C-alpha cells in the first residue's frame, strides 16, 4: 500500500492517478532503475513561511537472493529467492514560501502568475426584458484554479442573476482559463454602458501587481 503526504498549508489537486502503472528506465545516482508515476499533484501554498511536506510511504514486496552456502562454482545457480515486505519512504521536503507584497489593489483577485482578460456580451442589441449574458474570460499561467470572480458594475436597470463559472485548466494544472457568465435582463429601454472591468494579479516575472482592464461595453 501507499500513503501519500498530507499537504498541510497547501491547496492541492490530484493530476494523475494511473490505474495501470507503467514502468520506464531511469538513472538515479548512477544506478538504473525501473520508475513509474504513482500520483502527481499540483500544489499552491496558502500561507507564508517554511511549509513541510511529509514523506510518502510505500510498502512493497522485494525478492531477496538467499545463497545456498556451498563452495562450488555451480552453487550460485541454485540460490533461493525469498519475498519479503519492505517499507520505503521518500525524503521530507521543506518549501520556503514568500509572502505577497503589501499594497495589493482593491481589484486584486488572488491571481499569481501572468494573465489576460476579455469581455463580450452575447448580443449588443436587446429588447427590454430580453435575457442576455456578459461573458468575462481570464486566461494565462499561474494559479488558475484559485482565481476569484471579477467584480462587474451593471447599470441600475439591469437585473443580474447568479454567475456561472467554467474552468478549463491544462493537464499540468499550471495554465488555462476561467470563463464567468453573468446572465442579465434589461428592465427598461435605452442606451447603456457596462463600465470597464478591472482585474488585478501579482505578476511573478515583473514582481509587481498588474491591473488588467476591459473596454467599456455599449448596449
CSV table of C-alpha atoms in Angstrom, one decimal:
chain,number,residue,atom,x,y,z
A,1,UNK,CA,0.0,0.0,0.0
A,2,UNK,CA,0.9,3.7,-0.4
A,3,UNK,CA,0.5,6.6,2.0
A,4,UNK,CA,0.8,9.9,0.2
A,5,UNK,CA,1.7,13.1,2.1
A,6,UNK,CA,-0.9,15.4,3.6
A,7,UNK,CA,-0.1,18.8,2.1
A,8,UNK,CA,-0.7,21.0,5.2
A,9,UNK,CA,-0.6,24.6,4.2
A,10,UNK,CA,-1.2,23.9,0.5
A,11,UNK,CA,-4.2,23.8,-1.8
A,12,UNK,CA,-3.6,20.6,-3.7
A,13,UNK,CA,-5.2,18.9,-6.7
A,14,UNK,CA,-4.5,15.4,-7.9
A,15,UNK,CA,-3.4,15.5,-11.6
A,16,UNK,CA,-2.6,11.8,-12.2
A,17,UNK,CA,-3.7,8.6,-10.5
A,18,UNK,CA,-2.8,5.8,-13.0
A,19,UNK,CA,-4.8,2.6,-12.7
A,20,UNK,CA,-2.1,0.8,-14.7
A,21,UNK,CA,1.4,1.5,-13.5
A,22,UNK,CA,3.8,1.8,-16.5
A,23,UNK,CA,7.5,1.5,-15.8
A,24,UNK,CA,10.3,3.2,-17.7
A,25,UNK,CA,14.1,3.0,-17.1
A,26,UNK,CA,15.6,6.0,-15.3
A,27,UNK,CA,19.1,6.7,-13.9
A,28,UNK,CA,19.2,7.8,-10.3
A,29,UNK,CA,22.5,8.5,-8.5
A,30,UNK,CA,24.4,6.4,-11.1
A,31,UNK,CA,22.2,3.4,-11.0
A,32,UNK,CA,19.5,2.3,-13.4
A,33,UNK,CA,16.0,1.8,-12.0
A,34,UNK,CA,12.5,0.9,-13.3
A,35,UNK,CA,10.5,4.0,-12.4
A,36,UNK,CA,6.7,4.7,-12.5
A,37,UNK,CA,4.4,7.6,-11.6
A,38,UNK,CA,2.0,6.6,-8.7
A,39,UNK,CA,0.5,10.1,-8.2
A,40,UNK,CA,1.0,13.6,-9.5
A,41,UNK,CA,-0.2,16.7,-7.7
A,42,UNK,CA,-0.2,20.4,-8.3
A,43,UNK,CA,0.4,22.4,-5.0
A,44,UNK,CA,-0.4,26.0,-4.3
A,45,UNK,CA,0.8,27.4,-1.0
A,46,UNK,CA,-1.8,29.1,1.1
A,47,UNK,CA,0.4,30.6,3.8
A,48,UNK,CA,3.9,32.0,4.1
A,49,UNK,CA,6.9,30.5,5.9
A,50,UNK,CA,8.6,27.1,5.9
A,51,UNK,CA,6.0,24.5,4.8
A,52,UNK,CA,7.0,20.9,5.3
A,53,UNK,CA,5.8,18.1,3.0
A,54,UNK,CA,6.0,14.9,4.9
A,55,UNK,CA,7.4,11.7,3.4
A,56,UNK,CA,5.4,9.4,1.2
A,57,UNK,CA,5.4,5.7,2.3
A,58,UNK,CA,5.3,2.6,0.2
A,59,UNK,CA,5.1,-1.0,1.4
A,60,UNK,CA,6.3,-3.3,-1.4
A,61,UNK,CA,7.4,-6.9,-1.9
A,62,UNK,CA,11.1,-7.4,-2.7
A,63,UNK,CA,12.8,-10.5,-3.9
A,64,UNK,CA,16.0,-11.2,-1.9
A,65,UNK,CA,18.5,-13.8,-3.0
A,66,UNK,CA,19.4,-16.3,-0.3
A,67,UNK,CA,22.7,-18.2,-1.0
A,68,UNK,CA,22.7,-21.9,-0.8
A,69,UNK,CA,26.0,-21.6,1.1
A,70,UNK,CA,28.0,-24.1,-0.9
A,71,UNK,CA,31.6,-23.6,-2.1
A,72,UNK,CA,31.2,-25.0,-5.6
A,73,UNK,CA,31.1,-22.5,-8.6
A,74,UNK,CA,27.8,-24.1,-9.5
A,75,UNK,CA,26.2,-23.3,-6.2
A,76,UNK,CA,25.2,-19.8,-7.4
A,77,UNK,CA,22.8,-21.4,-9.8
A,78,UNK,CA,20.8,-23.0,-7.0
A,79,UNK,CA,20.3,-19.9,-4.8
A,80,UNK,CA,16.8,-19.4,-3.5
A,81,UNK,CA,14.8,-16.2,-3.7
A,82,UNK,CA,12.7,-15.1,-0.7
A,83,UNK,CA,9.9,-12.5,-0.9
A,84,UNK,CA,9.9,-10.0,1.9
A,85,UNK,CA,7.8,-6.9,2.7
A,86,UNK,CA,9.7,-3.7,2.9
A,87,UNK,CA,8.7,-0.2,3.7
A,88,UNK,CA,10.4,2.6,1.7
A,89,UNK,CA,10.0,6.3,2.3
A,90,UNK,CA,10.7,9.5,0.4
A,91,UNK,CA,12.7,12.3,2.0
A,92,UNK,CA,10.7,15.0,3.6
A,93,UNK,CA,10.7,18.3,1.7
A,94,UNK,CA,10.6,21.9,3.0
A,95,UNK,CA,9.3,24.7,0.8
A,96,UNK,CA,10.1,28.3,1.6
A,97,UNK,CA,7.0,30.4,0.8
A,98,UNK,CA,7.4,34.1,0.5
A,99,UNK,CA,4.5,36.5,1.4
A,100,UNK,CA,2.9,38.5,-1.3
A,101,UNK,CA,4.0,42.2,-1.0
A,102,UNK,CA,1.7,44.7,0.6
A,103,UNK,CA,-0.2,47.3,-1.4
A,104,UNK,CA,-2.4,45.0,-3.4
A,105,UNK,CA,-5.1,46.9,-5.4
A,106,UNK,CA,-8.7,46.6,-4.4
A,107,UNK,CA,-9.3,44.7,-7.6
A,108,UNK,CA,-6.7,42.0,-6.7
A,109,UNK,CA,-8.4,38.7,-7.3
A,110,UNK,CA,-5.8,36.2,-5.9
A,111,UNK,CA,-4.1,35.5,-9.2
A,112,UNK,CA,-0.3,34.9,-9.1
A,113,UNK,CA,1.4,34.4,-12.5
A,114,UNK,CA,0.6,36.0,-15.8
A,115,UNK,CA,-2.9,36.6,-17.0
A,116,UNK,CA,-5.1,38.4,-19.6
A,117,UNK,CA,-8.8,39.3,-19.6
A,118,UNK,CA,-11.5,39.7,-22.2
A,119,UNK,CA,-15.3,40.6,-22.0
A,120,UNK,CA,-18.1,40.2,-24.5
A,121,UNK,CA,-21.9,40.3,-24.5
A,122,UNK,CA,-23.9,37.5,-26.1
A,123,UNK,CA,-25.8,40.3,-28.1
A,124,UNK,CA,-25.2,44.0,-28.2
A,125,UNK,CA,-28.8,44.9,-29.3
A,126,UNK,CA,-31.6,43.8,-26.9
A,127,UNK,CA,-35.3,44.3,-26.4
A,128,UNK,CA,-36.4,45.3,-22.9
A,129,UNK,CA,-36.9,42.2,-20.7
A,130,UNK,CA,-34.9,40.0,-23.1
A,131,UNK,CA,-32.2,37.8,-21.5
A,132,UNK,CA,-28.6,38.1,-22.4
A,133,UNK,CA,-25.2,37.3,-20.8
A,134,UNK,CA,-21.9,39.1,-20.2
A,135,UNK,CA,-19.0,36.7,-20.6
A,136,UNK,CA,-15.7,37.5,-19.0
A,137,UNK,CA,-12.7,35.2,-19.6
A,138,UNK,CA,-9.4,35.3,-17.6
A,139,UNK,CA,-6.6,33.2,-19.0
A,140,UNK,CA,-2.9,32.6,-18.6
A,141,UNK,CA,-0.3,30.8,-16.5
A,142,UNK,CA,-0.4,30.5,-12.7
A,143,UNK,CA,-2.9,29.5,-10.0
A,144,UNK,CA,-5.8,29.4,-12.5
A,145,UNK,CA,-7.9,27.2,-10.2
A,146,UNK,CA,-7.9,29.8,-7.4
A,147,UNK,CA,-8.9,32.9,-9.5
A,148,UNK,CA,-11.8,34.8,-7.9
A,149,UNK,CA,-14.8,36.1,-9.8
A,150,UNK,CA,-14.3,39.5,-11.4
A,151,UNK,CA,-16.5,42.3,-9.9
A,152,UNK,CA,-18.8,43.8,-12.6
A,153,UNK,CA,-20.8,47.1,-12.3
A,154,UNK,CA,-24.0,46.7,-14.2
A,155,UNK,CA,-26.3,49.7,-14.9
A,156,UNK,CA,-29.1,50.0,-12.3
A,157,UNK,CA,-31.8,48.9,-14.8
A,158,UNK,CA,-30.2,45.6,-15.3
A,159,UNK,CA,-31.4,42.6,-13.3
A,160,UNK,CA,-28.4,40.3,-12.8
A,161,UNK,CA,-28.5,36.6,-11.9
A,162,UNK,CA,-26.1,34.1,-10.4
A,163,UNK,CA,-22.7,33.9,-12.2
A,164,UNK,CA,-21.8,30.6,-13.9
A,165,UNK,CA,-18.1,29.7,-13.8
A,166,UNK,CA,-16.5,27.3,-16.3
A,167,UNK,CA,-12.9,26.2,-15.6
A,168,UNK,CA,-10.6,24.9,-18.3
A,169,UNK,CA,-7.3,24.0,-16.7
A,170,UNK,CA,-4.4,22.3,-18.5
A,171,UNK,CA,-3.3,18.8,-17.6
A,172,UNK,CA,-0.3,20.2,-15.7
A,173,UNK,CA,-2.6,22.4,-13.5
A,174,UNK,CA,-0.5,25.5,-14.1
A,175,UNK,CA,-2.2,27.2,-17.0
A,176,UNK,CA,-5.7,27.6,-18.6
A,177,UNK,CA,-8.7,29.8,-18.3
A,178,UNK,CA,-11.8,30.6,-16.3
A,179,UNK,CA,-14.9,31.8,-18.0
A,180,UNK,CA,-17.5,33.8,-16.0
A,181,UNK,CA,-21.0,34.2,-17.4
A,182,UNK,CA,-23.3,36.9,-15.9
A,183,UNK,CA,-26.9,36.4,-17.0
A,184,UNK,CA,-28.8,39.7,-17.0
A,185,UNK,CA,-32.1,41.2,-18.2
A,186,UNK,CA,-32.6,44.9,-19.1
A,187,UNK,CA,-35.8,46.1,-17.4
A,188,UNK,CA,-36.1,49.4,-19.4
A,189,UNK,CA,-35.1,50.6,-22.9
A,190,UNK,CA,-32.3,53.0,-23.8
A,191,UNK,CA,-28.6,53.1,-24.3
A,192,UNK,CA,-26.5,51.5,-21.5
A,193,UNK,CA,-22.8,51.1,-20.8
A,194,UNK,CA,-21.1,48.3,-18.8
A,195,UNK,CA,-18.1,50.1,-17.3
A,196,UNK,CA,-14.6,48.7,-17.7
A,197,UNK,CA,-13.9,45.7,-15.5
A,198,UNK,CA,-10.7,45.9,-13.5
A,199,UNK,CA,-8.9,42.7,-12.6
A,200,UNK,CA,-5.5,42.7,-10.7
A,201,UNK,CA,-3.0,39.9,-10.2
A,202,UNK,CA,0.6,39.6,-9.0
A,203,UNK,CA,3.0,39.2,-11.9
A,204,UNK,CA,5.8,36.8,-10.9
A,205,UNK,CA,8.1,37.9,-13.7
A,206,UNK,CA,7.7,41.6,-13.2
A,207,UNK,CA,7.5,41.1,-9.4
A,208,UNK,CA,4.6,43.6,-9.0
A,209,UNK,CA,0.9,43.9,-9.1
A,210,UNK,CA,-0.6,44.4,-12.6
A,211,UNK,CA,-4.2,45.6,-13.2
A,212,UNK,CA,-6.0,44.5,-16.4
A,213,UNK,CA,-8.9,46.5,-17.7
A,214,UNK,CA,-11.6,45.6,-20.3
A,215,UNK,CA,-13.1,48.1,-22.7
A,216,UNK,CA,-16.5,49.6,-21.9
A,217,UNK,CA,-19.4,47.7,-23.4
A,218,UNK,CA,-22.2,49.6,-25.0
A,219,UNK,CA,-25.7,48.1,-25.1
